[in-house]
């Protein structure tokens, strides 16, 4: 390879997509921070809040209308979060209206968002009764984001008003004019496009361009690009992030302005200006990020994307390119943050940037490029489809009891996520035997009570999530999963011990036992040299495991040098503070998160003064060693 590269250099050949090959972007990506309100959005927000909170108004429904990417949801979010709104209504409910919702499905989602727990078999009358019980005597605001024309019939919203107290309101956003025509006496607000000046300011901000330095030379090209974006804020922000990677010269910006990507119009739900911007934003990604981005098409519509979970998925699928002296988790986090900073993912409200969402136009774009390899939705849709042979990754969403027997015949599957669907034990054995190439299996939140021994068939498995299930034990055959990296066992309330085989999983990087009450014989962890996350580490009372099998010796942490996040439970069991030194926490240079917890076996609310002093000494020693 070195000889080939040398010859290429001699011939003055340049590497193509060098960024994608070395796995790093030379550009230091940071999110554009801060609330950046452009145009008249603050006045629009205040005016609509006045309409919504006016008790004398006959307008019980307010509709925000506009094309995709123009800022409907942004405006609705500002109204939803404003303190005037919160003070005016007892309950404020936000519902992301999914494209698959019918009228009953929408009502069910409203009940769930308001705090109810509707079952799949409940009909409209039962759901209305449940909603009435929740909202009785309360003034509420219901926000329905992205309503389609097939989800609401004439005056259907008004049919619920007998459930509501005086002054309750509904705020909807929609791209479809026909929706507002079906709502009686609605206050309609049509979102206007930004001015060129506001778009130019938005472009410069996202391109990290100083207008006072480069404004005169680049403004005319920037205005031309803004015209191609059709003055849609979302499109302008995406292109701004593309320009951030380019030189601040007329030639570089001209190449973006003249790119053939502006001719891309192949999507079924094409939106002028936005679709082309998304294409250019995707095309500008290095190869490694393209693969990770397309993988996110697996995330179901409307779902929150969690940085830690998608990082585990990317690592499990081998999409993260290794670098010296940098963990896979850290590299995956960098990938996630670059997608955020490129405005291809939208951070959730608040200061937590580890949670985000994907705009439905971007999701449609990714599904177009993913072809038939990714699917999320109802299992019957998949089984009855014509694309099962090409299918590699599947996320099933269903509220009805589901059997996975048919899925066991799809031998090419690499990812199966069945999180929180009504799945029982039936057919698990066949599933394990049939899906031998599986790398990701998520059964979290299902109704399974046991894991069959045939789990050993899943030799290639790298992620296994059994959290929030009622399993009582794990088979010793789990030791055969030698490629396993992530094992989720959070809040398994019926699970009290672990098989010794877990101690043989030398590639394990994450063992999450948070909320699971382990109190019997536990496996040795000393051989898990790659373990970077360990939550739910229950401390025993003795330095030797055989002397007290109800937990792990604190000393077992000594060999786990790769730890980045550690949660230790029942520290009150450590009577000798000198045992802290044996854990050698000070040698764990990668440790970033340390959670120390106590619990009293006798459930007393007070701790004796002598025990309190001992605990303080232990906490002080642990804190000192990690400072």
Coordinates of N, CA and C in Angstrom, one line a residue, residues 117-213:
X117 N -52.5 6.0 30.0 CA -51.8 4.8 29.5 C -52.8 4.0 28.7
X118 N -53.2 4.4 27.5 CA -54.1 3.7 26.7 C -53.6 2.4 26.2
X119 N -54.5 1.4 26.1 CA -54.2 0.1 25.5 C -54.6 0.1 24.0
X120 N -54.0 -0.8 23.3 CA -54.3 -0.8 21.8 C -55.7 -1.1 21.5
X121 N -56.4 -1.9 22.4 CA -57.7 -2.4 22.0 C -58.8 -1.3 22.4
X122 N -58.4 -0.2 23.0 CA -59.4 0.7 23.4 C -59.9 1.5 22.2
X123 N -61.3 1.7 22.2 CA -61.9 2.4 21.1 C -62.0 3.9 21.4
X124 N -62.6 4.7 20.5 CA -62.7 6.1 20.6 C -63.5 6.5 21.9
X125 N -64.6 5.9 22.1 CA -65.4 6.3 23.3 C -64.6 6.1 24.6
X126 N -63.9 5.0 24.7 CA -63.1 4.7 25.9 C -61.9 5.7 26.0
X127 N -61.3 6.1 24.9 CA -60.2 7.0 24.9 C -60.7 8.4 25.4
X128 N -61.9 8.8 24.9 CA -62.5 10.1 25.3 C -62.8 10.1 26.7
X129 N -63.3 9.0 27.3 CA -63.6 8.9 28.7 C -62.3 9.0 29.5
X130 N -61.2 8.4 29.0 CA -60.0 8.5 29.7 C -59.4 9.9 29.7
X131 N -59.5 10.6 28.6 CA -59.1 12.0 28.4 C -59.9 12.9 29.3
X132 N -61.2 12.6 29.4 CA -62.1 13.5 30.2 C -61.7 13.4 31.7
X133 N -61.3 12.2 32.1 CA -60.9 12.0 33.5 C -59.6 12.8 33.8
X134 N -58.7 12.8 32.9 CA -57.5 13.5 33.1 C -57.6 15.0 33.1
X135 N -58.5 15.5 32.2 CA -58.6 17.0 32.0 C -59.7 17.6 32.8
X136 N -60.5 16.9 33.5 CA -61.7 17.4 34.2 C -61.3 18.6 35.0
X137 N -62.1 19.7 34.7 CA -61.9 20.9 35.5 C -60.6 21.7 35.3
X138 N -59.9 21.3 34.3 CA -58.6 21.9 34.1 C -58.6 22.7 32.8
X139 N -57.8 23.8 32.8 CA -57.6 24.6 31.5 C -56.4 24.1 30.9
X140 N -56.4 23.6 29.7 CA -55.3 23.0 29.0 C -55.0 23.5 27.6
X141 N -53.7 23.4 27.2 CA -53.3 23.7 25.9 C -52.8 22.5 25.2
X142 N -53.4 22.1 24.1 CA -52.9 20.9 23.4 C -52.2 21.4 22.1
X143 N -51.0 21.0 21.9 CA -50.2 21.3 20.7 C -50.1 20.1 19.8
X144 N -50.6 20.1 18.6 CA -50.5 19.0 17.7 C -49.6 19.5 16.5
X145 N -48.4 18.9 16.5 CA -47.4 19.3 15.5 C -47.4 18.4 14.3
X146 N -47.6 19.1 13.1 CA -47.5 18.5 11.8 C -48.7 17.6 11.6
X147 N -49.9 18.2 11.6 CA -51.2 17.5 11.3 C -51.3 17.3 9.8
X148 N -51.7 16.1 9.3 CA -52.0 15.9 7.8 C -53.5 15.9 7.6
X149 N -53.8 16.0 6.3 CA -55.2 16.2 5.9 C -56.1 15.0 6.2
X150 N -55.4 13.8 6.2 CA -56.2 12.6 6.4 C -56.4 12.2 7.9
X151 N -55.9 13.1 8.8 CA -55.9 12.8 10.2 C -57.0 13.6 10.9
X152 N -57.7 14.4 10.2 CA -58.7 15.2 10.9 C -59.9 15.4 9.9
X153 N -61.1 15.1 10.4 CA -62.2 15.3 9.5 C -63.0 16.6 10.0
X154 N -64.0 17.0 9.3 CA -64.6 18.3 9.6 C -65.1 18.4 11.0
X155 N -64.7 19.4 11.7 CA -65.1 19.7 13.1 C -64.7 18.6 14.1
X156 N -63.8 17.7 13.7 CA -63.5 16.6 14.6 C -62.8 17.1 15.9
X157 N -62.0 18.2 15.8 CA -61.4 18.8 17.0 C -62.5 19.3 18.0
X158 N -63.5 20.0 17.4 CA -64.6 20.6 18.2 C -65.4 19.5 19.0
X159 N -65.3 18.2 18.5 CA -66.1 17.2 19.1 C -65.6 16.9 20.5
X160 N -64.4 17.3 20.8 CA -63.8 17.1 22.1 C -64.1 18.2 23.2
X161 N -64.7 19.3 22.7 CA -64.8 20.4 23.7 C -65.6 20.1 24.9
X162 N -66.5 19.2 24.8 CA -67.3 18.9 26.0 C -66.5 18.3 27.1
X163 N -65.2 17.8 26.7 CA -64.3 17.3 27.7 C -63.5 18.3 28.4
X164 N -63.5 19.5 27.9 CA -62.5 20.5 28.4 C -63.2 21.6 29.2
X165 N -62.3 22.2 30.1 CA -62.8 23.3 30.9 C -62.7 24.6 30.1
X166 N -63.3 25.6 30.6 CA -63.4 26.9 29.9 C -62.0 27.5 29.7
X167 N -61.8 27.9 28.5 CA -60.5 28.6 28.1 C -59.5 27.6 27.6
X168 N -59.8 26.3 27.5 CA -58.8 25.4 26.9 C -58.7 25.7 25.4
X169 N -57.5 25.4 24.8 CA -57.2 25.7 23.5 C -56.4 24.6 22.8
X170 N -56.5 24.6 21.4 CA -55.7 23.6 20.6 C -54.8 24.5 19.7
X171 N -53.5 24.2 19.6 CA -52.6 24.8 18.7 C -52.1 23.7 17.7
X172 N -52.3 23.9 16.4 CA -51.8 22.9 15.5 C -50.9 23.6 14.5
X173 N -49.9 22.8 14.0 CA -49.1 23.2 12.9 C -49.4 22.2 11.7
X174 N -49.4 22.8 10.6 CA -49.6 21.9 9.4 C -49.1 22.6 8.1
X175 N -48.6 21.7 7.2 CA -48.2 22.2 5.9 C -49.3 22.2 4.9
X176 N -50.5 21.7 5.3 CA -51.6 21.4 4.4 C -52.7 22.4 4.6
X177 N -53.0 23.2 3.6 CA -54.1 24.2 3.8 C -55.4 23.6 4.0
X178 N -55.6 22.4 3.4 CA -56.9 21.7 3.6 C -57.3 21.4 5.0
X179 N -56.2 21.2 5.8 CA -56.5 20.9 7.3 C -57.3 22.1 7.9
X180 N -56.8 23.3 7.7 CA -57.5 24.4 8.4 C -58.9 24.7 7.9
X181 N -59.1 24.2 6.7 CA -60.5 24.4 6.1 C -61.5 23.4 6.8
X182 N -61.0 22.4 7.5 CA -61.8 21.5 8.2 C -62.0 21.8 9.7
X183 N -61.4 22.9 10.1 CA -61.5 23.3 11.5 C -62.4 24.6 11.6
X184 N -63.4 24.5 12.3 CA -64.4 25.6 12.4 C -63.9 26.7 13.3
X185 N -64.0 27.9 12.7 CA -63.6 29.2 13.5 C -62.2 29.1 14.0
X186 N -61.3 28.7 13.2 CA -59.9 28.6 13.7 C -59.2 30.0 13.4
X187 N -58.3 30.4 14.3 CA -57.4 31.5 14.0 C -56.2 31.0 13.2
X188 N -56.1 31.5 12.0 CA -55.1 30.9 11.1 C -53.9 31.9 11.0
X189 N -52.7 31.4 11.2 CA -51.5 32.2 11.1 C -50.6 31.5 10.1
X190 N -50.3 32.2 9.0 CA -49.4 31.7 7.9 C -48.0 32.3 8.1
X191 N -47.1 31.4 8.3 CA -45.7 31.8 8.5 C -45.1 32.3 7.2
X192 N -44.5 33.5 7.3 CA -43.9 34.2 6.2 C -42.4 33.8 6.1
X193 N -42.0 33.8 4.8 CA -40.5 33.6 4.6 C -39.7 34.8 5.2
X194 N -38.5 34.5 5.5 CA -37.6 35.5 6.0 C -37.2 36.5 4.9
X195 N -36.8 37.7 5.3 CA -36.3 38.6 4.3 C -34.9 38.2 3.9
X196 N -34.4 38.8 2.8 CA -33.0 38.4 2.4 C -32.0 38.8 3.4
X197 N -32.2 39.9 4.1 CA -31.2 40.4 5.1 C -31.2 39.4 6.3
X198 N -32.4 38.9 6.7 CA -32.4 38.0 7.8 C -31.8 36.6 7.4
X199 N -32.1 36.2 6.1 CA -31.5 35.0 5.6 C -30.0 35.1 5.5
X200 N -29.5 36.3 5.1 CA -28.0 36.5 5.0 C -27.4 36.4 6.4
X201 N -28.0 37.0 7.4 CA -27.5 36.9 8.7 C -27.5 35.5 9.2
X202 N -28.5 34.7 8.9 CA -28.6 33.3 9.3 C -27.5 32.5 8.6
X203 N -27.3 32.8 7.3 CA -26.3 32.1 6.6 C -24.9 32.3 7.1
X204 N -24.6 33.6 7.4 CA -23.3 34.0 7.9 C -23.1 33.4 9.3
X205 N -24.1 33.3 10.1 CA -24.0 32.8 11.5 C -23.6 31.3 11.4
X206 N -24.3 30.5 10.5 CA -24.1 29.1 10.4 C -22.8 28.8 9.6
X207 N -22.4 29.7 8.8 CA -21.1 29.5 8.1 C -19.9 30.0 8.9
X208 N -20.2 30.6 10.1 CA -19.2 31.2 11.0 C -18.4 32.3 10.2
X209 N -19.1 33.1 9.5 CA -18.6 34.1 8.7 C -18.7 35.5 9.3
X210 N -17.7 36.2 9.4 CA -17.7 37.6 9.9 C -18.2 38.5 8.8
X211 N -19.4 39.1 8.9 CA -19.9 39.9 7.8 C -19.0 41.1 7.6
X212 N -18.5 41.7 8.6 CA -17.7 42.9 8.5 C -16.4 42.7 7.7
X213 N -15.9 41.4 7.7 CA -14.7 41.1 7.0 C -14.9 40.6 5.6

